[in-house]
Short mmCIF file of C-alpha atoms in Angstrom, two decimals:
data_model
loop_
_atom_site.label_atom_id
_atom_site.label_comp_id
_atom_site.label_asym_id
_atom_site.label_seq_id
_atom_site.Cartn_x
_atom_site.Cartn_y
_atom_site.Cartn_z
CA ASP A 1 -23.57 -56.89 95.01
CA VAL A 2 -23.24 -55.10 98.29
CA LYS A 3 -24.04 -51.47 98.01
CA VAL A 4 -22.99 -48.87 100.52
CA THR A 5 -24.04 -45.33 99.76
CA GLN A 6 -23.06 -42.09 101.43
CA SER A 7 -25.20 -38.98 101.41
CA SER A 8 -22.68 -36.66 99.78
CA ARG A 9 -19.46 -37.00 97.77
CA TYR A 10 -18.29 -33.48 98.59
CA LEU A 11 -19.28 -31.19 101.43
CA VAL A 12 -18.12 -27.72 102.47
CA LYS A 13 -18.99 -26.48 105.95
CA ARG A 14 -17.98 -23.65 108.21
CA THR A 15 -16.25 -23.97 111.58
CA GLY A 16 -18.76 -24.54 114.35
CA GLU A 17 -21.49 -25.97 112.13
CA LYS A 18 -23.15 -29.26 113.00
CA VAL A 19 -22.51 -31.76 110.23
CA PHE A 20 -24.40 -34.95 109.46
CA LEU A 21 -22.90 -37.67 107.29
CA GLU A 22 -25.24 -40.49 106.42
CA CYS A 23 -24.47 -44.01 105.28
CA VAL A 24 -26.89 -46.64 104.05
CA GLN A 25 -26.20 -50.28 103.18
CA ASP A 26 -28.56 -52.65 101.45
CA MET A 27 -27.17 -56.05 102.41
CA ASP A 28 -28.64 -56.46 105.89
CA HIS A 29 -25.16 -56.26 107.43
CA GLU A 30 -24.98 -56.13 111.20
CA ASN A 31 -21.71 -54.19 111.45
CA MET A 32 -21.18 -50.68 110.21
CA PHE A 33 -18.06 -48.52 110.49
CA TRP A 34 -16.98 -44.93 110.10
CA TYR A 35 -13.37 -44.17 109.18
CA ARG A 36 -11.49 -41.10 108.17
CA GLN A 37 -8.60 -41.20 105.75
CA ASP A 38 -5.85 -38.59 105.66
CA PRO A 39 -2.62 -38.49 103.64
CA GLY A 40 0.22 -40.01 105.60
CA LEU A 41 -2.07 -41.21 108.38
CA GLY A 42 -3.94 -43.90 106.51
CA LEU A 43 -7.33 -45.19 107.56
CA ARG A 44 -8.43 -44.50 111.14
CA LEU A 45 -11.53 -45.91 112.79
CA ILE A 46 -13.83 -43.34 114.39
CA TYR A 47 -16.78 -45.48 115.53
CA PHE A 48 -18.40 -48.74 114.70
CA SER A 49 -21.74 -50.34 115.42
CA TYR A 50 -22.62 -54.03 115.64
CA ASP A 51 -26.36 -53.64 116.06
CA VAL A 52 -29.15 -51.11 116.07
CA LYS A 53 -28.61 -48.53 118.82
CA MET A 54 -25.24 -50.07 119.69
CA LYS A 55 -21.96 -48.27 119.17
CA GLU A 56 -18.33 -48.66 120.08
CA LYS A 57 -15.59 -46.07 120.02
CA GLY A 58 -12.77 -46.53 117.59
CA ASP A 59 -9.35 -44.95 117.77
CA ILE A 60 -10.35 -41.31 117.25
CA PRO A 61 -13.92 -40.69 118.53
CA GLU A 62 -13.27 -37.21 119.94
CA GLY A 63 -15.38 -34.56 118.27
CA TYR A 64 -17.71 -37.13 116.71
CA SER A 65 -20.87 -38.96 117.63
CA VAL A 66 -22.89 -41.59 115.81
CA SER A 67 -26.43 -42.78 115.53
CA ARG A 68 -27.85 -46.10 114.41
CA GLU A 69 -31.64 -46.11 114.68
CA LYS A 70 -32.15 -48.57 111.81
CA LYS A 71 -30.04 -51.52 110.78
CA GLU A 72 -29.30 -50.18 107.33
CA ARG A 73 -28.37 -46.64 108.34
CA PHE A 74 -25.38 -45.33 110.30
CA SER A 75 -24.92 -41.61 110.78
CA LEU A 76 -21.79 -39.72 111.76
CA ILE A 77 -22.28 -36.38 113.46
CA LEU A 78 -19.73 -33.64 113.88
CA GLU A 79 -21.22 -31.65 116.73
CA SER A 80 -19.18 -28.52 116.04
CA ALA A 81 -17.02 -28.85 112.95
CA SER A 82 -13.40 -27.76 113.16
CA THR A 83 -10.80 -27.31 110.47
CA ASN A 84 -8.87 -30.37 111.67
CA GLN A 85 -11.88 -32.47 110.73
CA THR A 86 -11.31 -31.72 107.07
CA SER A 87 -10.85 -35.20 105.67
CA MET A 88 -12.20 -38.03 103.55
CA TYR A 89 -14.86 -39.92 105.51
CA LEU A 90 -15.52 -43.52 104.64
CA CYS A 91 -18.39 -45.71 105.74
CA ALA A 92 -18.20 -49.50 105.60
CA SER A 93 -20.35 -52.48 106.52
CA SER A 94 -19.79 -56.16 107.14
CA LEU A 95 -21.51 -59.28 108.27
CA TRP A 96 -21.52 -59.95 112.01
CA ASP A 97 -19.07 -62.83 111.89
CA VAL A 98 -16.83 -61.60 109.07
CA LYS A 99 -15.79 -58.20 110.33
CA GLU A 100 -12.65 -58.22 108.23
CA THR A 101 -14.52 -58.30 104.91
CA GLN A 102 -15.76 -54.76 104.83
CA TYR A 103 -17.61 -53.09 101.98
CA PHE A 104 -16.99 -49.41 101.65
CA GLY A 105 -19.01 -46.52 100.35
CA PRO A 106 -17.59 -44.01 97.87
CA GLY A 107 -16.51 -41.60 100.60
CA THR A 108 -17.40 -38.04 101.53
CA ARG A 109 -14.71 -35.42 101.11
CA LEU A 110 -15.44 -32.82 103.81
CA LEU A 111 -13.84 -29.40 103.82
CA VAL A 112 -14.28 -27.30 106.95
CA LEU A 113 -13.48 -23.64 106.45
CA ASP B 1 -1.65 -58.19 113.64
CA ALA B 2 1.43 -59.13 111.62
CA LYS B 3 3.19 -56.49 109.56
CA THR B 4 3.26 -56.70 105.76
CA THR B 5 5.79 -55.45 103.22
CA GLN B 6 4.82 -54.53 99.67
CA PRO B 7 6.66 -52.82 96.82
CA THR B 8 5.85 -49.14 96.62
CA SER B 9 4.89 -49.20 92.97
CA MET B 10 4.53 -51.50 89.98
CA ASP B 11 3.65 -51.19 86.33
CA CYS B 12 1.86 -53.68 84.12
CA ALA B 13 0.73 -53.67 80.50
CA GLU B 14 -2.96 -53.80 79.78
CA GLY B 15 -4.14 -57.33 79.08
CA ARG B 16 -1.24 -58.94 80.90
CA ALA B 17 -1.37 -60.58 84.32
CA ALA B 18 -0.47 -58.31 87.20
CA ASN B 19 1.31 -60.11 90.05
CA LEU B 20 1.48 -58.18 93.29
CA PRO B 21 3.71 -59.63 96.01
CA CYS B 22 3.34 -59.28 99.75
CA ASN B 23 5.66 -60.44 102.53
CA HIS B 24 4.21 -61.29 105.93
CA SER B 25 6.95 -63.30 107.60
CA THR B 26 5.58 -62.89 111.14
CA ILE B 27 2.10 -64.16 110.33
CA SER B 28 0.60 -66.43 112.96
CA GLY B 29 -1.43 -69.55 112.36
CA ASN B 30 -4.86 -68.00 112.77
CA GLU B 31 -4.27 -64.83 110.80
CA TYR B 32 -5.79 -64.30 107.39
CA VAL B 33 -4.28 -62.54 104.41
CA TYR B 34 -6.64 -59.91 103.00
CA TRP B 35 -6.33 -57.77 99.89
CA TYR B 36 -8.11 -54.50 99.29
CA ARG B 37 -7.59 -51.86 96.65
CA GLN B 38 -8.42 -48.19 96.42
CA ILE B 39 -8.95 -46.45 93.14
CA HIS B 40 -8.22 -42.74 93.25
CA SER B 41 -10.86 -40.72 95.17
CA GLN B 42 -12.99 -43.79 95.86
CA GLY B 43 -13.55 -45.97 98.91
CA PRO B 44 -11.46 -49.11 99.39
CA GLN B 45 -12.73 -52.24 97.72
CA TYR B 46 -12.45 -55.76 99.10
CA ILE B 47 -10.76 -58.13 96.64
CA ILE B 48 -10.03 -61.49 98.21
CA HIS B 49 -8.76 -63.21 101.33
CA GLY B 50 -7.26 -66.53 102.34
CA LEU B 51 -5.84 -68.50 105.24
CA LYS B 52 -3.73 -71.34 103.85
CA ASN B 53 -5.09 -72.45 100.51
CA ASN B 54 -4.97 -70.56 97.25
CA GLU B 55 -8.17 -68.73 96.50
CA THR B 56 -9.83 -67.45 93.35
CA ASN B 57 -12.85 -65.29 92.74
CA GLU B 58 -14.21 -63.21 89.90
CA MET B 59 -11.72 -60.44 90.56
CA ALA B 60 -8.42 -62.13 91.33
CA SER B 61 -6.44 -65.11 92.56
CA LEU B 62 -4.50 -65.29 95.78
CA ILE B 63 -1.48 -67.55 96.04
CA ILE B 64 -0.15 -68.16 99.55
CA THR B 65 3.18 -69.92 100.00
CA GLU B 66 3.25 -73.12 101.96
CA ASP B 67 5.04 -71.50 104.91
CA ARG B 68 2.51 -68.61 104.70
CA LYS B 69 5.29 -66.03 104.92
CA SER B 70 4.36 -64.43 101.62
CA SER B 71 1.55 -64.23 99.11
CA THR B 72 0.83 -62.96 95.61
CA LEU B 73 -2.30 -61.34 94.30
CA ILE B 74 -2.87 -62.05 90.62
CA LEU B 75 -5.09 -59.98 88.37
CA PRO B 76 -5.21 -62.30 85.35
CA HIS B 77 -6.01 -59.80 82.60
CA ALA B 78 -5.32 -56.31 83.87
CA THR B 79 -7.34 -53.41 82.50
CA LEU B 80 -6.86 -49.67 82.85
CA ARG B 81 -9.55 -49.70 85.53
CA ASP B 82 -7.32 -51.85 87.71
CA THR B 83 -4.98 -48.89 88.25
CA ALA B 84 -5.17 -48.39 92.02
CA VAL B 85 -3.32 -48.73 95.30
CA TYR B 86 -3.42 -52.34 96.48
CA TYR B 87 -3.23 -53.13 100.17
CA CYS B 88 -2.20 -56.45 101.64
CA ILE B 89 -3.12 -56.84 105.30
CA VAL B 90 -2.82 -59.66 107.77
CA ILE B 91 -5.61 -59.79 110.25
CA LEU B 92 -6.96 -62.03 112.95
CA GLY B 93 -10.18 -63.56 111.78
CA GLN B 94 -13.46 -63.63 113.65
CA GLY B 95 -12.90 -60.73 115.88
CA ALA B 96 -10.96 -57.94 114.33
CA GLN B 97 -12.83 -54.73 114.04
CA LYS B 98 -10.83 -52.16 112.22
CA LEU B 99 -8.80 -52.30 109.05
CA VAL B 100 -5.35 -50.76 109.12
CA PHE B 101 -3.76 -50.25 105.73
CA GLY B 102 -0.06 -49.77 105.21
CA GLN B 103 1.42 -47.88 102.27
CA GLY B 104 0.31 -50.46 99.72
CA THR B 105 1.47 -50.91 96.14
CA ARG B 106 0.54 -48.30 93.57
CA LEU B 107 -0.22 -50.38 90.48
CA THR B 108 -0.32 -48.57 87.16
CA ILE B 109 -1.77 -50.36 84.15
CA ASN B 110 -0.33 -48.97 80.93
CA PRO B 111 -2.13 -49.09 77.57
#
C-alpha cells in the first residue's frame, strides 16, 4: 500500500513564525502535491512537484514556498505565518503518468494565532 | 473538466450495498470518472476510476452507463467505517494536475 506521512497531525503557531510542514511518501512516486482544504472552499492546490528540485505553482502559492531535495520528501514552508493560513494542509503523491490517482497523507491541521 | 452532480446525503444500513450515483452529462470522450472519499478529519482516499468499462477493485465497483453521462459507485457490503463524504470527479487523463472536489455525497452507514 502507498503510504504518505505528514510530520504533524496538529500544529499551533504564532503569527510571523516560520512553519515547516513535511511530507514523505514511500512508493517512489514522481509527483507530489500540497493542498489546503477549508470549509466552503474545498481543496485548493498550493504547489506541486514532478521531480527532485522541480516545483510548479498551483492556484494559491502566495505566502508559501516548497522544497524537494529528495524524491520521497516534499516540504511546505510558510515563511511568515498569518492567521488566514489557518487550515487543513494535505500532501499527496502520484505516479508521473497517472497524476489523477493521488494518494493523500492524513493531513496537518494548522492553527495560527 | 466536466461538472458532476451528486446527492447531498445518503443513508445505508450496515451490511447492505451502498449505491452512490453521479451525473456527468457533459463528460467528453477522453475524460475519466474518478471517485475519492474523505472520512472525517482524514485526508482524501482514492477509491476507483474508469473511462468506459465497468471497473471493480478491492474497495468498490464502478458502473458507467453506456452513454457515459452517469455512473454509480457500489460499496458491496457497507461497514460503519465507510461513513464518509464521497466525491465523484471527471478529469482529463494523462495531464491533469490538481483535484477539484465538489460538495460530494455524505454517506452515513447505520448499524
